[in-house]
Short mmCIF file of C-alpha atoms and ligand atoms in Angstrom, two decimals:
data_model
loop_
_atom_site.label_atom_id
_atom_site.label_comp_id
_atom_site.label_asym_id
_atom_site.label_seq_id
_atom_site.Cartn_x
_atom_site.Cartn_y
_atom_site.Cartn_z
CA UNK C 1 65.40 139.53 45.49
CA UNK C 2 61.64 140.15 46.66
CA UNK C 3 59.66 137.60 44.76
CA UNK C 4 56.20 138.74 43.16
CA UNK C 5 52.54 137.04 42.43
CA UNK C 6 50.47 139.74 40.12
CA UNK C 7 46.82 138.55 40.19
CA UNK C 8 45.01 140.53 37.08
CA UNK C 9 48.72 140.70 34.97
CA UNK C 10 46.98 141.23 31.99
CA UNK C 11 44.80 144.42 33.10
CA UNK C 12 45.36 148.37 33.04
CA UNK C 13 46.93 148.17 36.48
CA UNK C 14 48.92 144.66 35.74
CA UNK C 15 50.56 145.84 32.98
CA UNK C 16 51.72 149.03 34.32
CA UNK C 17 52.62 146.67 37.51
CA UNK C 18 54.78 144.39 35.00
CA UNK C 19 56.27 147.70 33.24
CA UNK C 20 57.34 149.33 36.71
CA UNK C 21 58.92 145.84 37.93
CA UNK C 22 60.79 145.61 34.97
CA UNK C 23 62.94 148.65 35.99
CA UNK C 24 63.75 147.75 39.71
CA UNK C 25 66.28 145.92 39.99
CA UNK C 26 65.83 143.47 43.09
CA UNK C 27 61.87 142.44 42.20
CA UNK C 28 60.83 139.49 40.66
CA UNK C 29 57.73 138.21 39.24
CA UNK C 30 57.18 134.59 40.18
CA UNK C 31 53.52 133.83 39.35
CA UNK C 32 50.49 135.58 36.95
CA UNK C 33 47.30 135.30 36.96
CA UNK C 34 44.37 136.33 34.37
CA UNK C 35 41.01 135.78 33.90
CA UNK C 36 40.19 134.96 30.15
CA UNK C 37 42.36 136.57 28.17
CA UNK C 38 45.04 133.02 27.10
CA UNK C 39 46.37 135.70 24.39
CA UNK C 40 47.77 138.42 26.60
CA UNK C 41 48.88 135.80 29.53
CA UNK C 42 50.78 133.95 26.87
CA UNK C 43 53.05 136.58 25.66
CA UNK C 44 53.61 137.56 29.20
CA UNK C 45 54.46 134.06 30.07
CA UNK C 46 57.32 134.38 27.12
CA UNK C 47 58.27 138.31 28.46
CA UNK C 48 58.41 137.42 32.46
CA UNK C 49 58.87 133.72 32.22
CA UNK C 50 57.39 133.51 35.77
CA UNK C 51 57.30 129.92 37.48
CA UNK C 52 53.64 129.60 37.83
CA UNK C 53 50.63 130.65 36.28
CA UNK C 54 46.87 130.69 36.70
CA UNK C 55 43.69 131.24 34.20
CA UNK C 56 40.61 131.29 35.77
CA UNK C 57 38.59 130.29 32.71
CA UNK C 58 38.43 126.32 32.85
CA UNK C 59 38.01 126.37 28.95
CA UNK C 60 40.90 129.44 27.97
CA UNK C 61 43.05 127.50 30.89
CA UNK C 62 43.41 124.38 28.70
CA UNK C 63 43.77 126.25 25.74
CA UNK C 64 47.02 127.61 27.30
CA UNK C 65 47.99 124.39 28.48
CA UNK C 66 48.32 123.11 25.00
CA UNK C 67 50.55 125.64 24.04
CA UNK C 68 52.90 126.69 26.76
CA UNK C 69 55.81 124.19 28.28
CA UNK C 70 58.10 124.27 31.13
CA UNK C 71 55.70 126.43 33.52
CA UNK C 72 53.24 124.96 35.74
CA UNK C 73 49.91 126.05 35.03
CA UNK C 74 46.98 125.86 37.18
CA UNK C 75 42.99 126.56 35.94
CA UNK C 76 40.54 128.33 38.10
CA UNK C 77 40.17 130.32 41.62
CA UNK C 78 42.32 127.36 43.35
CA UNK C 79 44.60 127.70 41.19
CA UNK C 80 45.76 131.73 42.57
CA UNK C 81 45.07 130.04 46.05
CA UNK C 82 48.12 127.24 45.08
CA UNK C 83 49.84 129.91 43.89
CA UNK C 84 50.21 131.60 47.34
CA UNK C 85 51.06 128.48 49.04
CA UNK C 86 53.57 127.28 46.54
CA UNK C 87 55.55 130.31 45.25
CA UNK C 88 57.32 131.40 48.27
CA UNK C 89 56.12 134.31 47.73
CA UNK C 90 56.99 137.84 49.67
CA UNK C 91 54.43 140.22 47.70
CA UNK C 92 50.77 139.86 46.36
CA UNK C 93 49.94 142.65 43.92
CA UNK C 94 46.07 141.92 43.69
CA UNK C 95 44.54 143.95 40.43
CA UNK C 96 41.85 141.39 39.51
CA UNK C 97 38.66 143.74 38.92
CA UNK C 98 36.42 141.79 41.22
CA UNK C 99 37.03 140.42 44.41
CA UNK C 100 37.47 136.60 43.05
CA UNK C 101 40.94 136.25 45.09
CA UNK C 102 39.62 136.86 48.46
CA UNK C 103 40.42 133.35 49.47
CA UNK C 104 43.83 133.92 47.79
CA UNK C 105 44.29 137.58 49.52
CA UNK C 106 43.24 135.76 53.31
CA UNK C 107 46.19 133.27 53.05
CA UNK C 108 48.37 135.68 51.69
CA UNK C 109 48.10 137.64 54.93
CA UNK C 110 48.69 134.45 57.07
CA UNK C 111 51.94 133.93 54.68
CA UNK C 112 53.06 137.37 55.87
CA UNK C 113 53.00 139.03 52.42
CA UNK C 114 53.05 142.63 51.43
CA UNK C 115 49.47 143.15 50.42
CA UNK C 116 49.86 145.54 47.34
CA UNK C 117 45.68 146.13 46.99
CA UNK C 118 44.58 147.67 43.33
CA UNK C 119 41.12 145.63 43.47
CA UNK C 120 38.69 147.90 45.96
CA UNK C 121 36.21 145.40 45.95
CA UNK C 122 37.87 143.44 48.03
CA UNK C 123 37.73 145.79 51.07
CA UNK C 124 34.41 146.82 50.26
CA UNK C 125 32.71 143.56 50.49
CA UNK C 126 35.18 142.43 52.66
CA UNK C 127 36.94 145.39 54.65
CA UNK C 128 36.24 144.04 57.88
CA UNK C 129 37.40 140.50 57.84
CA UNK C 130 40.69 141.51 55.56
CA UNK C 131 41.89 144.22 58.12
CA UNK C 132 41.39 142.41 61.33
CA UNK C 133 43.56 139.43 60.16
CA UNK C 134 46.08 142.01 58.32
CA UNK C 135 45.92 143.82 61.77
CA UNK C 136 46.35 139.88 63.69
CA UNK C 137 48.88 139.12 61.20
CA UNK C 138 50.85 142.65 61.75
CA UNK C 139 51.48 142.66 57.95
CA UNK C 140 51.30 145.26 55.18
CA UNK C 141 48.89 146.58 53.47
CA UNK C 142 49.48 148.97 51.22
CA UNK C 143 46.94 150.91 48.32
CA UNK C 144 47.65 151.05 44.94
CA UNK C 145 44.29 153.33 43.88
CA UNK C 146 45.76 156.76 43.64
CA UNK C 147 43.78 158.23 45.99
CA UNK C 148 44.75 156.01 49.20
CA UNK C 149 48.16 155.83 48.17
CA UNK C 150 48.06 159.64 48.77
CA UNK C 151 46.24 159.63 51.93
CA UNK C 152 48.86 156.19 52.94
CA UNK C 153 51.66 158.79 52.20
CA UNK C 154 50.50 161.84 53.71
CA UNK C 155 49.74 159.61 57.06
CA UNK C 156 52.96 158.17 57.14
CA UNK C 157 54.32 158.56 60.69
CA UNK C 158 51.08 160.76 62.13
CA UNK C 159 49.50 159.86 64.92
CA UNK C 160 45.75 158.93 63.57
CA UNK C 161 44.14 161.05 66.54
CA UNK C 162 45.23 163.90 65.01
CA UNK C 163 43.38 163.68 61.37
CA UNK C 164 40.27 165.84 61.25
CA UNK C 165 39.30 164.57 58.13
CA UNK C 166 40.47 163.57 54.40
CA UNK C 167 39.58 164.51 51.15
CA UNK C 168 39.53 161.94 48.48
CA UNK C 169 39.73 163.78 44.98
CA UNK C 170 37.60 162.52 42.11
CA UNK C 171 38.24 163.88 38.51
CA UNK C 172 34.91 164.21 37.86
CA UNK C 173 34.83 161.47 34.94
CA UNK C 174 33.37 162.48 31.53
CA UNK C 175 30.30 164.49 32.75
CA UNK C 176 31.08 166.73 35.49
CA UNK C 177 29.54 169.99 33.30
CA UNK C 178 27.76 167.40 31.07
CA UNK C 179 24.54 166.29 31.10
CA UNK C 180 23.16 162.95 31.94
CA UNK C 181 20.43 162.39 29.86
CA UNK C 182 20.40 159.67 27.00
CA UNK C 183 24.47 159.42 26.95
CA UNK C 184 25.71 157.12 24.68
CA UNK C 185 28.14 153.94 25.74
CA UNK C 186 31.07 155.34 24.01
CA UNK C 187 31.08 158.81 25.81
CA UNK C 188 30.84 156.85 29.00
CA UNK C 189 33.87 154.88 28.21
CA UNK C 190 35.73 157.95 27.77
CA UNK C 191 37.38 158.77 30.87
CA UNK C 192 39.34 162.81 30.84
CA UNK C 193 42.14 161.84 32.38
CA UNK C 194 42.96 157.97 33.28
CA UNK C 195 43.24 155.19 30.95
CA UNK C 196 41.49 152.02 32.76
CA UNK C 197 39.50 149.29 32.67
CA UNK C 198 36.20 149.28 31.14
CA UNK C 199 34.28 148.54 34.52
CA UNK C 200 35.97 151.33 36.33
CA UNK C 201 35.78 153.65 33.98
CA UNK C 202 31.98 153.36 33.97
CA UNK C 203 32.13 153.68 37.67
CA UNK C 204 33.88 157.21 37.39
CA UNK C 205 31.46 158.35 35.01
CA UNK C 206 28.58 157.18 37.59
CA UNK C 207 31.02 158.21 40.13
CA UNK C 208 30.43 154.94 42.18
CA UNK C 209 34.32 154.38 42.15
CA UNK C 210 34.49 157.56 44.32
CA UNK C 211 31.83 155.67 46.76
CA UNK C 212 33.63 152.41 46.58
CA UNK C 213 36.70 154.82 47.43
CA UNK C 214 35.04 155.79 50.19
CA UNK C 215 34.02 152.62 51.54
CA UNK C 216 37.82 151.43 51.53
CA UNK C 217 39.19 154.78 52.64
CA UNK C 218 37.24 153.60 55.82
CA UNK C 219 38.59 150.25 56.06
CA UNK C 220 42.25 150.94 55.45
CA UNK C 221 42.53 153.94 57.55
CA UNK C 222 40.11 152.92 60.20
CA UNK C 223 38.11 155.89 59.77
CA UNK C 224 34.43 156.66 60.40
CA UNK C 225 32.35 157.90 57.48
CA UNK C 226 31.97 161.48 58.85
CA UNK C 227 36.05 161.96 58.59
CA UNK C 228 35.85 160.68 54.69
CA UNK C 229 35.03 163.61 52.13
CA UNK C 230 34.87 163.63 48.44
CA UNK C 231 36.14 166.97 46.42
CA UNK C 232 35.99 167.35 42.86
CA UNK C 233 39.31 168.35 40.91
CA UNK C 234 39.33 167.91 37.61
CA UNK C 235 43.06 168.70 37.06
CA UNK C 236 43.85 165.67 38.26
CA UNK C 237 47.21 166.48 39.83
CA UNK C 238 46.38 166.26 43.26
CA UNK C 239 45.56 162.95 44.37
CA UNK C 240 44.02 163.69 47.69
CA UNK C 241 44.59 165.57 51.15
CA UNK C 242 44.15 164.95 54.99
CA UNK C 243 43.26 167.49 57.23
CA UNK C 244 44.80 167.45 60.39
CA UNK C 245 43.14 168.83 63.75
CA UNK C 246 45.41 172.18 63.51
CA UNK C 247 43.80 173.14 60.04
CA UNK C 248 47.16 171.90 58.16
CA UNK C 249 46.28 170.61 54.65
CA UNK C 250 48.55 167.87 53.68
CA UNK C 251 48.20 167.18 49.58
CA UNK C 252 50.05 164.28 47.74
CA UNK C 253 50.48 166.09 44.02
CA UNK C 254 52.19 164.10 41.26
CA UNK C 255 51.41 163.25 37.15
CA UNK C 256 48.43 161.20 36.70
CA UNK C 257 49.89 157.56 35.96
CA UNK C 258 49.24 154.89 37.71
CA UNK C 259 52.71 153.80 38.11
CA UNK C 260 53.80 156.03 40.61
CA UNK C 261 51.39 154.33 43.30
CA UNK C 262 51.89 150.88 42.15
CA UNK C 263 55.88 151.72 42.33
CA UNK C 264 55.07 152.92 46.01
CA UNK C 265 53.52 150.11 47.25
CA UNK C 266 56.01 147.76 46.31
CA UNK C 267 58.89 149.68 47.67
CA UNK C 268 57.75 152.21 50.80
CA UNK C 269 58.74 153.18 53.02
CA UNK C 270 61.34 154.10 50.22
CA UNK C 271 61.36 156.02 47.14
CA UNK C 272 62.87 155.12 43.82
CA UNK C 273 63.29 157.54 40.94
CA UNK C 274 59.76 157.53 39.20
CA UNK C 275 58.97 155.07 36.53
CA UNK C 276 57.17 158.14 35.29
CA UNK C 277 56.99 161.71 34.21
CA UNK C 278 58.02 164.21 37.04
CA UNK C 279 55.27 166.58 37.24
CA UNK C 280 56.98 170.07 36.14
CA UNK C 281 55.14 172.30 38.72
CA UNK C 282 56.21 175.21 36.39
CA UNK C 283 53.69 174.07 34.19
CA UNK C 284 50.66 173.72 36.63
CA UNK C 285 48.27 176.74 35.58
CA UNK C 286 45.73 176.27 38.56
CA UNK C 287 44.04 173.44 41.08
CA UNK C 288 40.46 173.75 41.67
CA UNK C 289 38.13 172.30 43.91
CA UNK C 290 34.98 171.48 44.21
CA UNK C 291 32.01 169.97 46.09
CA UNK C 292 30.35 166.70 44.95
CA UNK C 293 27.28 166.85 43.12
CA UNK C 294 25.38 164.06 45.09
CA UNK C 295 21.68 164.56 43.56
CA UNK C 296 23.39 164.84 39.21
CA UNK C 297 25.80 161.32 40.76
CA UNK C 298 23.25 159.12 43.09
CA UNK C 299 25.51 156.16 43.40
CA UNK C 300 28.21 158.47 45.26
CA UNK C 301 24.98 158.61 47.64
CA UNK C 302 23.88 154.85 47.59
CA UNK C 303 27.87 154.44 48.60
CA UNK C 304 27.72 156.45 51.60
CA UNK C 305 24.59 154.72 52.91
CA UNK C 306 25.95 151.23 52.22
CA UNK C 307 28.78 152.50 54.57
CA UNK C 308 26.81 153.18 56.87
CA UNK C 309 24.43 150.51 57.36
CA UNK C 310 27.90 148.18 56.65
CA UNK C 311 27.46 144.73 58.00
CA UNK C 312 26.65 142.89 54.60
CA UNK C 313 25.42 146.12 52.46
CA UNK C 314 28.63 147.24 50.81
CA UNK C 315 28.73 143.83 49.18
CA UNK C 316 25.62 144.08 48.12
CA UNK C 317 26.48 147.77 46.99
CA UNK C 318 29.14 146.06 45.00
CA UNK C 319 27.82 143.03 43.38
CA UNK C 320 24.51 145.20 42.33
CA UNK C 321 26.76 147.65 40.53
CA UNK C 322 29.04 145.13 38.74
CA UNK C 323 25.99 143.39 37.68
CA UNK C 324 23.82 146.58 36.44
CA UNK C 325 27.76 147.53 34.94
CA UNK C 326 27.25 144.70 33.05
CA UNK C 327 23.92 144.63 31.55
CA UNK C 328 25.09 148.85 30.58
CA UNK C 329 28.08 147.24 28.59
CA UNK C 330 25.43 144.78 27.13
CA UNK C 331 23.24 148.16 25.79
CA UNK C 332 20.52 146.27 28.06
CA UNK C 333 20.23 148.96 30.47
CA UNK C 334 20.55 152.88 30.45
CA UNK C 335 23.24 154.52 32.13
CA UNK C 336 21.03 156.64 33.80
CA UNK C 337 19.07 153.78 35.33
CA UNK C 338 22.37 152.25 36.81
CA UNK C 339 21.81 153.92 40.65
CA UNK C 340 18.05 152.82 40.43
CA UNK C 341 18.81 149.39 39.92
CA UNK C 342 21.38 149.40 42.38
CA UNK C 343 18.86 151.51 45.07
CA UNK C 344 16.34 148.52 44.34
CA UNK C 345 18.82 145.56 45.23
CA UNK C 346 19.71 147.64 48.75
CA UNK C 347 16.17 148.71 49.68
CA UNK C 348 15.19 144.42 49.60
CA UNK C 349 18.21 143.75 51.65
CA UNK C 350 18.60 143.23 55.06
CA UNK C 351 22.40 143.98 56.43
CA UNK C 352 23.81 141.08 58.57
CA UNK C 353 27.18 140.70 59.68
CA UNK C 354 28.68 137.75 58.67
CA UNK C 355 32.14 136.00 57.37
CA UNK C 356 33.43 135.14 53.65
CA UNK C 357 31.09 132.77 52.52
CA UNK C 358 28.14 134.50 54.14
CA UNK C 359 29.41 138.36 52.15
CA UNK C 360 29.83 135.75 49.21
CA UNK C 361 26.47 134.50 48.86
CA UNK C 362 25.02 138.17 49.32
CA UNK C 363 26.96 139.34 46.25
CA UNK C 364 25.43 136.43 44.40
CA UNK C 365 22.00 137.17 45.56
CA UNK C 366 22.45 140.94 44.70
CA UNK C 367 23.67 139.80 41.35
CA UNK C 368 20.59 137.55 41.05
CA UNK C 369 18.56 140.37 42.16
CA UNK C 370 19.36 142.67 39.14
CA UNK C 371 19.79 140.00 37.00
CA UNK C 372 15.50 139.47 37.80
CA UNK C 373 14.82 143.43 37.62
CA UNK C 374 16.18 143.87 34.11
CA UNK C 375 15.93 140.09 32.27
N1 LIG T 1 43.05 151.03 36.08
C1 LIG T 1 43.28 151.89 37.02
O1 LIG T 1 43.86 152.96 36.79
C2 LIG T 1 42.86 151.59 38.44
C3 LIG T 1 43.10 152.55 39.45
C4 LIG T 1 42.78 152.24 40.76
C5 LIG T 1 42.19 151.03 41.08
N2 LIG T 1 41.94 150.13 40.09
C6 LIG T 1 41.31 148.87 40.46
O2 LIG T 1 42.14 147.81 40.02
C7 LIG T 1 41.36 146.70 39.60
C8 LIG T 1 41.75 146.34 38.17
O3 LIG T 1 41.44 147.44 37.32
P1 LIG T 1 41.92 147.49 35.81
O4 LIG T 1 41.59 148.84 35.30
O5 LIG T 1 43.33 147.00 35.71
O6 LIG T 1 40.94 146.42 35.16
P2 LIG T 1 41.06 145.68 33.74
O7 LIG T 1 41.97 146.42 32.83
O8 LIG T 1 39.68 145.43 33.29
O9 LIG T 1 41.78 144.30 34.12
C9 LIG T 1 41.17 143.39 34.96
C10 LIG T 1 42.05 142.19 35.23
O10 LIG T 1 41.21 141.28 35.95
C11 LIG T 1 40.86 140.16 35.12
N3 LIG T 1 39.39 139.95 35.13
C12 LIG T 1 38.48 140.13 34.14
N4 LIG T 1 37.25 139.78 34.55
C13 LIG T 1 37.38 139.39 35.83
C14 LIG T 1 36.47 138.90 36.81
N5 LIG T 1 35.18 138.76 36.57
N6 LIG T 1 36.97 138.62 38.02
C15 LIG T 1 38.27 138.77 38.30
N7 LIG T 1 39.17 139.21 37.41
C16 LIG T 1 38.74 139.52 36.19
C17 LIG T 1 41.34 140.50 33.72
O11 LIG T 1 41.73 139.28 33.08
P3 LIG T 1 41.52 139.08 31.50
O12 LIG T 1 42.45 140.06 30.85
O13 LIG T 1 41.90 137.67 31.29
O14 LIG T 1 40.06 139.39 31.23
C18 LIG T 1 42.50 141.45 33.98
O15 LIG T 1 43.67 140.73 34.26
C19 LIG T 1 39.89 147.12 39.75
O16 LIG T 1 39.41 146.67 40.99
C20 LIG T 1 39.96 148.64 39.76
O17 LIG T 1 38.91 149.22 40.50
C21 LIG T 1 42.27 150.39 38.79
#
């Protein structure tokens, strides 16, 4: 019986996690973890009855406390930190949609875990520092965003000398043919194809989730940013490609849902039947692609320049955007002015390399940053 912590249970990606692990028969999940939502974590405390669980929210925490006994329940970011230590543990699925956990994530690779990665921020303000101790630990790490878990499976077993380059597919989000100008909250929040999270569904319709793609393409396959391309398709289907020195196109092409990669992660090298719909190729009319539109989507741009200046700019890349993501939600900033904040934050910075707490307090200074721009 592999035994299971799912940080973010109550998310897009941790429910779908909790609906996949359902189905297989030798997983278990030991320990959740949420950030506010006491209503959601308490039902799934009833449903999964897991042995420990964490709200990060001091105030929803105690809340939960007063209603739940018989599980041991811990309140803040020590808490999913406890949780790795105490659990016994043998996979992390981390689907929190910031990269809170990083302390959590950094033991969890000295425990030897599988590292089942949903949350790209994590390797994009900390790619460096995560992979050299995955890398010192000789542990797994293994995507769960769509795209990497097709570029993960077209790599398996090929020697990385031989890659020419990838292609990391983006849908497009809601205004590939659209325009820009004046767009209204709800048309951003309408993603074409995927079902998600508010925050990433406002960075496909920017397209930053396609640069924050990028940035962990190059941390989890050790690649340099020349060898990392973006190609529109809006179908959807295909869920990216490597090129491989010969010209060979390799393509991973499934249904859009989310469990297939989260059902990957937890069990490669080996397949189960899909917790999904098979994709009836039959049915496929046509798969198009496209080049990037970098001048109509500017934070695709500000991404590749973060990458590479790296040191400390990718986590200043991040926090900026999560914070001018915000203030959008909060109708106190225009879609359209999202890259310029974000541009502002990077121009003041200066990269340094540095460790956790170092990346840490550049995130909150970024934050603080946009937080003085727009208040
Ligand atoms: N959804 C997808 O299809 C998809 C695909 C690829 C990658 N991802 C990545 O997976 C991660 C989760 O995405 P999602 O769509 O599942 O997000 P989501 O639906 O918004 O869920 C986020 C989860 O994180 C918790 N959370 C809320 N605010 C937080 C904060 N400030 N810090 C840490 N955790 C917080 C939420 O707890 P509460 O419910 O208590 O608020 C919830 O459990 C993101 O990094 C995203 O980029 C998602």
């Amino acid at each position: 019986m592999k035994r299971i912590i799912l940080l973010g249970s109550t998310g897009s990606i941790g429910r779908n996690a909790v609906a996949v692990i359902k189905q297989l028969k030798d997983y278990r999940i030991v320990g959740i973890a949420a950030y506010a939502n006491y209503r959601s974590l308490l039902q799934q405390i009833q449903d999964i009855k897991p042995e420990m669980v964490t709200l990060l929210n001091e105030k929803y925490c105690r809340m939960l406390k007063g209603k739940v006994r018989g599980v041991k329940i811990t309140c803040a970011e020590e808490g999913i930190t406890e949780m790795v230590e105490s659990t016994n543990a043998d996979i992390i699925i981390c689907a929190f949609s910031s990269s809170i956990s990083i302390d959590a994530i950094l033991k969890a690779i000295k425990k030897k875990m599988r590292i089942c990665l949903a949350t790209k921020e994590i390797l994009v303000s900390f790619g460096d520092i995560v992979m050299r101790e995955v890398k010192k630990n000789n542990v797994l790490l293994i995507p769960i965003d769509s795209e990497h878990s097709a570029i993960y499976q077209c790599l398996e077993g090929k020697p990385r000398e031989d890659i020419l380059r990838i292609y990391l597919t983006a849908s497009g989000g809601p205004f590939l043919d659209k325009n820009i100008k004046n767009v209204k909250k709800s048309d951003v929040l309408k993603h074409p194809v995927w079902k998600m999270g508010k925050k990433i569904t406002i960075d496909s319709a920017t397209m930053m989730n396609k640069g924050l793609e990028v940035i962990e393409a190059h941390h989890h396959f050790n690649l340099p940013t020349e060898k990392i391309k973006v190609v529109i398709h809006p179908q959807a289907l295909c869920h990216s490609l490597v090129q491989f020195v010969d010209g060979t196109l390799l393509a991973q092409v499934s249904t859009p849902d989310m469990k297939l990669p989260i059902q990957y992660a937890l069990t490669a090298p080996h397949r189960l039947p899909a917790p999904a719909k098979y994709l009836d190729i039959h049915r496929v009319k046509k798969l198009t692609f496209q080049p990037p539109n970098f001048k109509k989507f500017p934070c695709l741009r500000l991404a590749y320049e973060a990458l590479a200046v790296g040191k400390s700019m990718p986590a200043v890349l991040n926090a900026a955007n999560a914070e001018a993501v915000k203030f959008f939600l909060d109708d106190k900033l225009r879609f359209s002015d999202i890259p310029k904040v974000i541009q502002m934050v990077m121009k003041k910075h200066s990269a340094r390399q540095g460790n956790v707490k170092f990346y840490l307090e550049a995130e909150e200074w970024a934050r603080e940053e946009v937080r003085r721009f727009i208040c």
